[in-house]
């Protein structure tokens, strides 16, 4: 039961040692300032101790019981002026932690009634009730309501930002899923078309070249050329199977066991095979490698293979019979792939089928891995293709579309190029997403504003007091000039107009008043040297005549 009670008082937030020390540090400030207030008010030792204990206790319980501590703190400050400043801390905590506008409004209203009502009741004999209500209301607004409203606004804005960011992340994840499903459907459609069309044509080429290879009418040279064509068609079928598998499932398709031929290596290691195939077809290709071979990332390795493959294909089509030189240079920071061919040895074989997009695709492929490709004619009438590829590079096309809310997607595991950074918005609003530093800074700002408002209220009160002193003070000569037995009207015409809160109730603290009389108490201009008492001049009237006048001291 003790542990359950302790857990209930501790509340939903973990009460760590760091939090306990922080609360004690927060309580120390109003407690020390409260001791000074008690000293100015001539408070006793037990009242100072009670004020400090109330401040510490209310500060520690404010997390679990924000509404109760707010009401109790507002009531306690009436009887313990030294605990007055804790209402700012309680108002800030209540505005942040009370759930629901109705409950928060009820808590602050009850605290206001307790503060103002008890103040009027406690000081009923000392001050004018209406003036006390106005002064207590201004003080409550400055020290309790203002921090509470600021805290509630800050908490709701932080919650709203967190909810918007979470909703944004959810929408981005859903959109990524929808886009991924759309891409998968399109890739499956493309894979099916490639399998049905290109696969069928390559299979026909392989079958016919296989039959032609065993034709006894062919010469040995022709049979070798047909064999090269058959091997090329088989390799193309394997590559097509790999591409279809990647498009459909995102993984390479496995090679059947009964097929002895393996897919061509699509990297720098497979360039030698491409060169040998070209030589087997009768093309003069010379390969040279310089520098110390170094490994490349997968994307760059594949790009080098495609550059060689596309350049050789262009040479076959546009310069048949021309010698080709292929050079691989491993330099310090990149691999240089250079393919050059001389002018055509003879007329072409007729119309050349070309989409005109091969070199464009090579340039884009190299750009995506951080490299470049140059292609152009040489002085001797030939053609040259050169590619520069880094050894290690991240894909340059990783920038995806910006999200609809302008938030950086990288923070949530997605890639984006946002037009707006939410961290800039947070800095502009001065509300960090995590950490107590921003809340402390905002709290200090609100506390400073509350102190400024409190100073203004006190200044206005002082001006009111100074303005009313002239209507409630009388010098000794004026007091001596008044004679008992004079008419009430004549006496009131010579005296100040009336009382103020400094003399409220002072007419009942002196000697007994004449029965049935109406008395007027005024503050003497010449006050005694002791700070704990005031000199009062009292004039009592009955039946339109001054029947008594007294000069006496009252304790403050």
PDB file of C-alpha atoms in Angstrom, residues 283-549:
ATOM      1  CA  UNK A 283      37.056  -8.302 -85.818  1.00  0.00           C
ATOM      2  CA  UNK A 284      40.538  -7.061 -85.033  1.00  0.00           C
ATOM      3  CA  UNK A 285      40.315  -5.988 -81.380  1.00  0.00           C
ATOM      4  CA  UNK A 286      43.422  -5.215 -79.305  1.00  0.00           C
ATOM      5  CA  UNK A 287      43.044  -5.041 -75.510  1.00  0.00           C
ATOM      6  CA  UNK A 288      45.573  -3.360 -73.210  1.00  0.00           C
ATOM      7  CA  UNK A 289      45.458  -2.886 -69.433  1.00  0.00           C
ATOM      8  CA  UNK A 290      47.700  -0.443 -67.520  1.00  0.00           C
ATOM      9  CA  UNK A 291      47.994   0.460 -63.850  1.00  0.00           C
ATOM     10  CA  UNK A 292      47.280  -1.598 -60.762  1.00  0.00           C
ATOM     11  CA  UNK A 293      43.819  -3.203 -61.004  1.00  0.00           C
ATOM     12  CA  UNK A 294      41.502  -2.087 -58.254  1.00  0.00           C
ATOM     13  CA  UNK A 295      37.960  -3.231 -57.375  1.00  0.00           C
ATOM     14  CA  UNK A 296      34.996  -1.061 -58.298  1.00  0.00           C
ATOM     15  CA  UNK A 297      31.598  -0.808 -56.711  1.00  0.00           C
ATOM     16  CA  UNK A 298      28.936  -2.862 -58.450  1.00  0.00           C
ATOM     17  CA  UNK A 299      27.337   0.052 -60.308  1.00  0.00           C
ATOM     18  CA  UNK A 300      30.682   1.332 -61.680  1.00  0.00           C
ATOM     19  CA  UNK A 301      31.805  -2.185 -62.587  1.00  0.00           C
ATOM     20  CA  UNK A 302      28.648  -2.775 -64.587  1.00  0.00           C
ATOM     21  CA  UNK A 303      28.905   0.663 -66.210  1.00  0.00           C
ATOM     22  CA  UNK A 304      32.428  -0.148 -67.473  1.00  0.00           C
ATOM     23  CA  UNK A 305      31.171  -3.372 -69.052  1.00  0.00           C
ATOM     24  CA  UNK A 306      28.269  -1.582 -70.752  1.00  0.00           C
ATOM     25  CA  UNK A 307      30.555   1.157 -72.127  1.00  0.00           C
ATOM     26  CA  UNK A 308      32.780  -1.458 -73.788  1.00  0.00           C
ATOM     27  CA  UNK A 309      29.804  -3.423 -75.057  1.00  0.00           C
ATOM     28  CA  UNK A 310      28.053  -0.376 -76.538  1.00  0.00           C
ATOM     29  CA  UNK A 311      31.253   1.015 -78.110  1.00  0.00           C
ATOM     30  CA  UNK A 312      32.066  -2.317 -79.787  1.00  0.00           C
ATOM     31  CA  UNK A 313      28.493  -2.630 -81.019  1.00  0.00           C
ATOM     32  CA  UNK A 314      28.696   0.861 -82.586  1.00  0.00           C
ATOM     33  CA  UNK A 315      32.011  -0.067 -84.254  1.00  0.00           C
ATOM     34  CA  UNK A 316      30.488  -3.260 -85.704  1.00  0.00           C
ATOM     35  CA  UNK A 317      27.542  -1.328 -87.153  1.00  0.00           C
ATOM     36  CA  UNK A 318      29.161   1.875 -88.386  1.00  0.00           C
ATOM     37  CA  UNK A 319      32.746   0.794 -89.205  1.00  0.00           C
ATOM     38  CA  UNK A 320      32.700  -2.910 -90.113  1.00  0.00           C
ATOM     39  CA  UNK A 321      36.151  -4.392 -90.584  1.00  0.00           C
ATOM     40  CA  UNK A 322      37.964  -1.464 -88.914  1.00  0.00           C
ATOM     41  CA  UNK A 323      40.578  -2.302 -86.265  1.00  0.00           C
ATOM     42  CA  UNK A 324      39.518  -1.512 -82.673  1.00  0.00           C
ATOM     43  CA  UNK A 325      41.723  -0.659 -79.718  1.00  0.00           C
ATOM     44  CA  UNK A 326      40.428  -1.107 -76.187  1.00  0.00           C
ATOM     45  CA  UNK A 327      42.380   0.312 -73.260  1.00  0.00           C
ATOM     46  CA  UNK A 328      41.700   0.021 -69.530  1.00  0.00           C
ATOM     47  CA  UNK A 329      43.735   2.442 -67.398  1.00  0.00           C
ATOM     48  CA  UNK A 330      43.636   2.157 -63.621  1.00  0.00           C
ATOM     49  CA  UNK A 331      44.527   5.636 -62.436  1.00  0.00           C
ATOM     50  CA  UNK A 332      44.775   6.978 -58.891  1.00  0.00           C
ATOM     51  CA  UNK A 333      41.130   7.944 -58.446  1.00  0.00           C
ATOM     52  CA  UNK A 334      39.244   6.432 -61.376  1.00  0.00           C
ATOM     53  CA  UNK A 335      39.150   3.833 -64.112  1.00  0.00           C
ATOM     54  CA  UNK A 336      39.457   5.130 -67.675  1.00  0.00           C
ATOM     55  CA  UNK A 337      37.843   2.982 -70.380  1.00  0.00           C
ATOM     56  CA  UNK A 338      38.758   4.054 -73.910  1.00  0.00           C
ATOM     57  CA  UNK A 339      37.570   2.411 -77.154  1.00  0.00           C
ATOM     58  CA  UNK A 340      38.719   3.743 -80.542  1.00  0.00           C
ATOM     59  CA  UNK A 341      38.238   2.401 -84.047  1.00  0.00           C
ATOM     60  CA  UNK A 342      39.622   3.424 -87.385  1.00  0.00           C
ATOM     61  CA  UNK A 343      37.626   4.264 -90.507  1.00  0.00           C
ATOM     62  CA  UNK A 344      35.497   1.592 -92.107  1.00  0.00           C
ATOM     63  CA  UNK A 345      37.486  -0.877 -94.249  1.00  0.00           C
ATOM     64  CA  UNK A 346      34.726  -1.142 -96.826  1.00  0.00           C
ATOM     65  CA  UNK A 347      31.089  -0.358 -97.523  1.00  0.00           C
ATOM     66  CA  UNK A 348      28.553  -1.183 -94.868  1.00  0.00           C
ATOM     67  CA  UNK A 349      26.169  -4.092 -94.949  1.00  0.00           C
ATOM     68  CA  UNK A 350      23.179  -1.967 -95.874  1.00  0.00           C
ATOM     69  CA  UNK A 351      20.723  -0.360 -93.520  1.00  0.00           C
ATOM     70  CA  UNK A 352      21.883  -0.267 -89.897  1.00  0.00           C
ATOM     71  CA  UNK A 353      19.238  -0.754 -87.205  1.00  0.00           C
ATOM     72  CA  UNK A 354      19.919   1.756 -84.419  1.00  0.00           C
ATOM     73  CA  UNK A 355      17.755   3.511 -81.872  1.00  0.00           C
ATOM     74  CA  UNK A 356      20.191   6.380 -81.512  1.00  0.00           C
ATOM     75  CA  UNK A 357      20.000   6.181 -77.696  1.00  0.00           C
ATOM     76  CA  UNK A 358      23.053   4.032 -76.902  1.00  0.00           C
ATOM     77  CA  UNK A 359      25.553   6.823 -76.195  1.00  0.00           C
ATOM     78  CA  UNK A 360      22.902   8.858 -74.388  1.00  0.00           C
ATOM     79  CA  UNK A 361      22.224   5.904 -72.120  1.00  0.00           C
ATOM     80  CA  UNK A 362      25.954   5.485 -71.461  1.00  0.00           C
ATOM     81  CA  UNK A 363      26.323   9.129 -70.444  1.00  0.00           C
ATOM     82  CA  UNK A 364      23.390   8.849 -68.050  1.00  0.00           C
ATOM     83  CA  UNK A 365      24.672   5.567 -66.617  1.00  0.00           C
ATOM     84  CA  UNK A 366      28.101   7.125 -65.960  1.00  0.00           C
ATOM     85  CA  UNK A 367      26.551  10.284 -64.466  1.00  0.00           C
ATOM     86  CA  UNK A 368      24.526   8.257 -61.978  1.00  0.00           C
ATOM     87  CA  UNK A 369      27.727   6.738 -60.549  1.00  0.00           C
ATOM     88  CA  UNK A 370      29.645  10.023 -60.501  1.00  0.00           C
ATOM     89  CA  UNK A 371      31.545   9.504 -63.761  1.00  0.00           C
ATOM     90  CA  UNK A 372      31.417  10.816 -67.325  1.00  0.00           C
ATOM     91  CA  UNK A 373      31.500   9.578 -70.933  1.00  0.00           C
ATOM     92  CA  UNK A 374      32.898  11.378 -73.984  1.00  0.00           C
ATOM     93  CA  UNK A 375      32.272  10.265 -77.565  1.00  0.00           C
ATOM     94  CA  UNK A 376      33.363  11.852 -80.839  1.00  0.00           C
ATOM     95  CA  UNK A 377      35.144  11.440 -84.158  1.00  0.00           C
ATOM     96  CA  UNK A 378      38.943  11.239 -84.384  1.00  0.00           C
ATOM     97  CA  UNK A 379      41.211  13.053 -86.863  1.00  0.00           C
ATOM     98  CA  UNK A 380      41.802   9.953 -88.999  1.00  0.00           C
ATOM     99  CA  UNK A 381      38.103   9.399 -89.669  1.00  0.00           C
ATOM    100  CA  UNK A 382      37.517   6.959 -86.850  1.00  0.00           C
ATOM    101  CA  UNK A 383      35.474   7.194 -83.671  1.00  0.00           C
ATOM    102  CA  UNK A 384      36.403   7.235 -79.989  1.00  0.00           C
ATOM    103  CA  UNK A 385      34.442   6.538 -76.811  1.00  0.00           C
ATOM    104  CA  UNK A 386      36.072   7.239 -73.435  1.00  0.00           C
ATOM    105  CA  UNK A 387      34.557   6.792 -69.972  1.00  0.00           C
ATOM    106  CA  UNK A 388      35.879   7.875 -66.571  1.00  0.00           C
ATOM    107  CA  UNK A 389      34.438   5.941 -63.628  1.00  0.00           C
ATOM    108  CA  UNK A 390      35.303   6.386 -59.920  1.00  0.00           C
ATOM    109  CA  UNK A 391      36.327   3.357 -57.909  1.00  0.00           C
ATOM    110  CA  UNK A 392      33.725   4.000 -55.236  1.00  0.00           C
ATOM    111  CA  UNK A 393      30.670   6.272 -55.529  1.00  0.00           C
ATOM    112  CA  UNK A 394      27.177   6.573 -54.208  1.00  0.00           C
ATOM    113  CA  UNK A 395      24.463   6.808 -56.815  1.00  0.00           C
ATOM    114  CA  UNK A 396      24.068  10.424 -57.832  1.00  0.00           C
ATOM    115  CA  UNK A 397      20.415   9.966 -58.654  1.00  0.00           C
ATOM    116  CA  UNK A 398      19.397   9.198 -55.130  1.00  0.00           C
ATOM    117  CA  UNK A 399      17.480  12.453 -54.794  1.00  0.00           C
ATOM    118  CA  UNK A 400      13.828  11.615 -54.799  1.00  0.00           C
ATOM    119  CA  UNK A 401      10.802  13.816 -54.979  1.00  0.00           C
ATOM    120  CA  UNK A 402      10.053  16.230 -52.171  1.00  0.00           C
ATOM    121  CA  UNK A 403       7.255  15.321 -49.830  1.00  0.00           C
ATOM    122  CA  UNK A 404       3.993  17.230 -49.806  1.00  0.00           C
ATOM    123  CA  UNK A 405       4.674  18.873 -46.442  1.00  0.00           C
ATOM    124  CA  UNK A 406       8.223  20.088 -47.170  1.00  0.00           C
ATOM    125  CA  UNK A 407       9.789  17.927 -44.475  1.00  0.00           C
ATOM    126  CA  UNK A 408      13.106  16.148 -44.938  1.00  0.00           C
ATOM    127  CA  UNK A 409      12.368  12.504 -45.614  1.00  0.00           C
ATOM    128  CA  UNK A 410      15.859  11.318 -44.714  1.00  0.00           C
ATOM    129  CA  UNK A 411      15.041  11.742 -41.019  1.00  0.00           C
ATOM    130  CA  UNK A 412      12.435   8.973 -41.358  1.00  0.00           C
ATOM    131  CA  UNK A 413      14.411   6.612 -43.532  1.00  0.00           C
ATOM    132  CA  UNK A 414      13.121   8.002 -46.832  1.00  0.00           C
ATOM    133  CA  UNK A 415      14.998  10.022 -49.410  1.00  0.00           C
ATOM    134  CA  UNK A 416      13.816  13.476 -50.461  1.00  0.00           C
ATOM    135  CA  UNK A 417      14.801  16.891 -51.729  1.00  0.00           C
ATOM    136  CA  UNK A 418      12.605  19.107 -49.542  1.00  0.00           C
ATOM    137  CA  UNK A 419      11.908  22.735 -50.341  1.00  0.00           C
ATOM    138  CA  UNK A 420      11.541  23.518 -46.629  1.00  0.00           C
ATOM    139  CA  UNK A 421      13.375  22.274 -43.550  1.00  0.00           C
ATOM    140  CA  UNK A 422      11.243  21.756 -40.446  1.00  0.00           C
ATOM    141  CA  UNK A 423      14.209  22.491 -38.229  1.00  0.00           C
ATOM    142  CA  UNK A 424      14.097  26.058 -39.561  1.00  0.00           C
ATOM    143  CA  UNK A 425      10.439  26.257 -38.578  1.00  0.00           C
ATOM    144  CA  UNK A 426      11.239  24.952 -35.099  1.00  0.00           C
ATOM    145  CA  UNK A 427      14.018  27.506 -34.637  1.00  0.00           C
ATOM    146  CA  UNK A 428      11.694  30.284 -35.808  1.00  0.00           C
ATOM    147  CA  UNK A 429       9.033  29.193 -33.315  1.00  0.00           C
ATOM    148  CA  UNK A 430      11.704  28.647 -30.606  1.00  0.00           C
ATOM    149  CA  UNK A 431      10.192  25.282 -29.734  1.00  0.00           C
ATOM    150  CA  UNK A 432      12.570  22.290 -29.973  1.00  0.00           C
ATOM    151  CA  UNK A 433      11.103  18.842 -30.537  1.00  0.00           C
ATOM    152  CA  UNK A 434      12.966  17.322 -27.592  1.00  0.00           C
ATOM    153  CA  UNK A 435      14.870  18.438 -24.538  1.00  0.00           C
ATOM    154  CA  UNK A 436      14.112  20.800 -21.648  1.00  0.00           C
ATOM    155  CA  UNK A 437      16.280  23.660 -22.901  1.00  0.00           C
ATOM    156  CA  UNK A 438      13.610  25.201 -25.121  1.00  0.00           C
ATOM    157  CA  UNK A 439      10.951  24.870 -22.424  1.00  0.00           C
ATOM    158  CA  UNK A 440      13.248  26.469 -19.867  1.00  0.00           C
ATOM    159  CA  UNK A 441      14.006  29.372 -22.221  1.00  0.00           C
ATOM    160  CA  UNK A 442      10.334  29.916 -22.968  1.00  0.00           C
ATOM    161  CA  UNK A 443       9.489  29.600 -19.279  1.00  0.00           C
ATOM    162  CA  UNK A 444      12.082  32.225 -18.392  1.00  0.00           C
ATOM    163  CA  UNK A 445      10.622  34.522 -21.020  1.00  0.00           C
ATOM    164  CA  UNK A 446       7.104  34.076 -19.667  1.00  0.00           C
ATOM    165  CA  UNK A 447       8.323  34.560 -16.116  1.00  0.00           C
ATOM    166  CA  UNK A 448      10.041  37.775 -17.150  1.00  0.00           C
ATOM    167  CA  UNK A 449       6.817  38.983 -18.802  1.00  0.00           C
ATOM    168  CA  UNK A 450       4.883  38.093 -15.656  1.00  0.00           C
ATOM    169  CA  UNK A 451       7.369  40.016 -13.509  1.00  0.00           C
ATOM    170  CA  UNK A 452       7.044  43.037 -15.806  1.00  0.00           C
ATOM    171  CA  UNK A 453       3.253  42.869 -15.528  1.00  0.00           C
ATOM    172  CA  UNK A 454       3.542  42.524 -11.776  1.00  0.00           C
ATOM    173  CA  UNK A 455       5.765  45.597 -11.597  1.00  0.00           C
ATOM    174  CA  UNK A 456       3.226  47.524 -13.640  1.00  0.00           C
ATOM    175  CA  UNK A 457       0.437  46.428 -11.302  1.00  0.00           C
ATOM    176  CA  UNK A 458       2.462  47.391  -8.229  1.00  0.00           C
ATOM    177  CA  UNK A 459       3.355  50.734  -9.795  1.00  0.00           C
ATOM    178  CA  UNK A 460      -0.301  51.453 -10.504  1.00  0.00           C
ATOM    179  CA  UNK A 461      -1.154  50.474  -6.927  1.00  0.00           C
ATOM    180  CA  UNK A 462       1.508  52.784  -5.539  1.00  0.00           C
ATOM    181  CA  UNK A 463       0.215  55.674  -7.617  1.00  0.00           C
ATOM    182  CA  UNK A 464      -3.276  54.956  -6.314  1.00  0.00           C
ATOM    183  CA  UNK A 465      -1.999  54.932  -2.734  1.00  0.00           C
ATOM    184  CA  UNK A 466      -0.040  58.160  -3.150  1.00  0.00           C
ATOM    185  CA  UNK A 467      -3.042  59.854  -4.783  1.00  0.00           C
ATOM    186  CA  UNK A 468      -5.375  58.845  -1.986  1.00  0.00           C
ATOM    187  CA  UNK A 469      -3.030  59.881   0.840  1.00  0.00           C
ATOM    188  CA  UNK A 470      -3.840  63.526   0.270  1.00  0.00           C
ATOM    189  CA  UNK A 471      -7.517  62.813   0.963  1.00  0.00           C
ATOM    190  CA  UNK A 472      -6.856  60.906   4.196  1.00  0.00           C
ATOM    191  CA  UNK A 473      -4.064  62.774   6.067  1.00  0.00           C
ATOM    192  CA  UNK A 474      -4.308  65.612   8.587  1.00  0.00           C
ATOM    193  CA  UNK A 475      -1.602  67.636  10.317  1.00  0.00           C
ATOM    194  CA  UNK A 476      -1.496  68.385  14.031  1.00  0.00           C
ATOM    195  CA  UNK A 477      -2.608  71.994  13.659  1.00  0.00           C
ATOM    196  CA  UNK A 478      -5.744  70.938  11.817  1.00  0.00           C
ATOM    197  CA  UNK A 479      -6.510  68.393  14.512  1.00  0.00           C
ATOM    198  CA  UNK A 480      -6.067  70.944  17.327  1.00  0.00           C
ATOM    199  CA  UNK A 481      -8.205  73.532  15.526  1.00  0.00           C
ATOM    200  CA  UNK A 482     -11.267  71.298  15.643  1.00  0.00           C
ATOM    201  CA  UNK A 483     -13.400  71.719  18.788  1.00  0.00           C
ATOM    202  CA  UNK A 484     -15.865  69.259  20.284  1.00  0.00           C
ATOM    203  CA  UNK A 485     -19.406  70.633  19.984  1.00  0.00           C
ATOM    204  CA  UNK A 486     -18.956  72.121  16.531  1.00  0.00           C
ATOM    205  CA  UNK A 487     -21.434  71.178  13.862  1.00  0.00           C
ATOM    206  CA  UNK A 488     -20.649  68.134  11.763  1.00  0.00           C
ATOM    207  CA  UNK A 489     -20.921  70.050   8.509  1.00  0.00           C
ATOM    208  CA  UNK A 490     -18.463  72.740   9.638  1.00  0.00           C
ATOM    209  CA  UNK A 491     -15.953  70.138  10.795  1.00  0.00           C
ATOM    210  CA  UNK A 492     -16.198  68.011   7.612  1.00  0.00           C
ATOM    211  CA  UNK A 493     -15.687  71.112   5.474  1.00  0.00           C
ATOM    212  CA  UNK A 494     -12.315  71.694   7.192  1.00  0.00           C
ATOM    213  CA  UNK A 495     -11.188  68.012   7.180  1.00  0.00           C
ATOM    214  CA  UNK A 496      -9.983  65.855   4.223  1.00  0.00           C
ATOM    215  CA  UNK A 497     -12.693  64.124   2.231  1.00  0.00           C
ATOM    216  CA  UNK A 498     -12.373  60.576   3.582  1.00  0.00           C
ATOM    217  CA  UNK A 499     -10.526  57.351   4.326  1.00  0.00           C
ATOM    218  CA  UNK A 500      -8.336  55.103   2.225  1.00  0.00           C
ATOM    219  CA  UNK A 501      -7.278  51.488   2.643  1.00  0.00           C
ATOM    220  CA  UNK A 502      -4.463  52.553   5.020  1.00  0.00           C
ATOM    221  CA  UNK A 503      -7.027  53.796   7.570  1.00  0.00           C
ATOM    222  CA  UNK A 504      -9.739  51.235   6.846  1.00  0.00           C
ATOM    223  CA  UNK A 505     -10.974  49.842  10.167  1.00  0.00           C
ATOM    224  CA  UNK A 506      -8.692  52.125  12.215  1.00  0.00           C
ATOM    225  CA  UNK A 507     -11.692  53.903  13.822  1.00  0.00           C
ATOM    226  CA  UNK A 508     -12.557  50.675  15.661  1.00  0.00           C
ATOM    227  CA  UNK A 509      -9.047  50.018  17.009  1.00  0.00           C
ATOM    228  CA  UNK A 510      -8.749  53.031  19.338  1.00  0.00           C
ATOM    229  CA  UNK A 511     -10.608  53.992  22.472  1.00  0.00           C
ATOM    230  CA  UNK A 512     -14.285  53.032  22.693  1.00  0.00           C
ATOM    231  CA  UNK A 513     -16.473  55.079  20.400  1.00  0.00           C
ATOM    232  CA  UNK A 514     -19.516  57.014  21.681  1.00  0.00           C
ATOM    233  CA  UNK A 515     -22.605  54.867  21.313  1.00  0.00           C
ATOM    234  CA  UNK A 516     -24.561  55.577  18.164  1.00  0.00           C
ATOM    235  CA  UNK A 517     -21.861  57.818  16.696  1.00  0.00           C
ATOM    236  CA  UNK A 518     -20.402  57.817  13.174  1.00  0.00           C
ATOM    237  CA  UNK A 519     -16.610  58.195  13.179  1.00  0.00           C
ATOM    238  CA  UNK A 520     -14.039  59.369  10.628  1.00  0.00           C
ATOM    239  CA  UNK A 521     -10.429  58.134  10.939  1.00  0.00           C
ATOM    240  CA  UNK A 522      -7.593  60.070   9.294  1.00  0.00           C
ATOM    241  CA  UNK A 523      -3.836  59.398   9.062  1.00  0.00           C
ATOM    242  CA  UNK A 524      -1.598  61.858  10.908  1.00  0.00           C
ATOM    243  CA  UNK A 525       1.100  63.522   8.842  1.00  0.00           C
ATOM    244  CA  UNK A 526       3.516  63.334  11.789  1.00  0.00           C
ATOM    245  CA  UNK A 527       3.989  59.606  12.316  1.00  0.00           C
ATOM    246  CA  UNK A 528       5.829  58.027  15.273  1.00  0.00           C
ATOM    247  CA  UNK A 529       9.368  56.755  14.876  1.00  0.00           C
ATOM    248  CA  UNK A 530       8.408  53.096  15.368  1.00  0.00           C
ATOM    249  CA  UNK A 531       7.690  51.344  12.075  1.00  0.00           C
ATOM    250  CA  UNK A 532       5.115  48.980  13.502  1.00  0.00           C
ATOM    251  CA  UNK A 533       2.439  51.574  14.429  1.00  0.00           C
ATOM    252  CA  UNK A 534       0.500  54.493  12.884  1.00  0.00           C
ATOM    253  CA  UNK A 535      -0.900  57.667  14.474  1.00  0.00           C
ATOM    254  CA  UNK A 536      -4.626  58.069  13.835  1.00  0.00           C
ATOM    255  CA  UNK A 537      -6.899  61.105  14.302  1.00  0.00           C
ATOM    256  CA  UNK A 538     -10.509  60.074  14.918  1.00  0.00           C
ATOM    257  CA  UNK A 539     -13.572  62.330  14.834  1.00  0.00           C
ATOM    258  CA  UNK A 540     -16.970  60.991  15.956  1.00  0.00           C
ATOM    259  CA  UNK A 541     -20.291  62.684  15.094  1.00  0.00           C
ATOM    260  CA  UNK A 542     -23.780  62.235  16.562  1.00  0.00           C
ATOM    261  CA  UNK A 543     -26.961  64.095  15.731  1.00  0.00           C
ATOM    262  CA  UNK A 544     -25.040  66.514  13.469  1.00  0.00           C
ATOM    263  CA  UNK A 545     -22.471  67.471  16.155  1.00  0.00           C
ATOM    264  CA  UNK A 546     -18.853  66.536  16.842  1.00  0.00           C
ATOM    265  CA  UNK A 547     -19.101  64.643  20.127  1.00  0.00           C
ATOM    266  CA  UNK A 548     -15.587  63.197  20.414  1.00  0.00           C
ATOM    267  CA  UNK A 549     -12.099  63.406  18.954  1.00  0.00           C
TER     268      UNK A 549
END
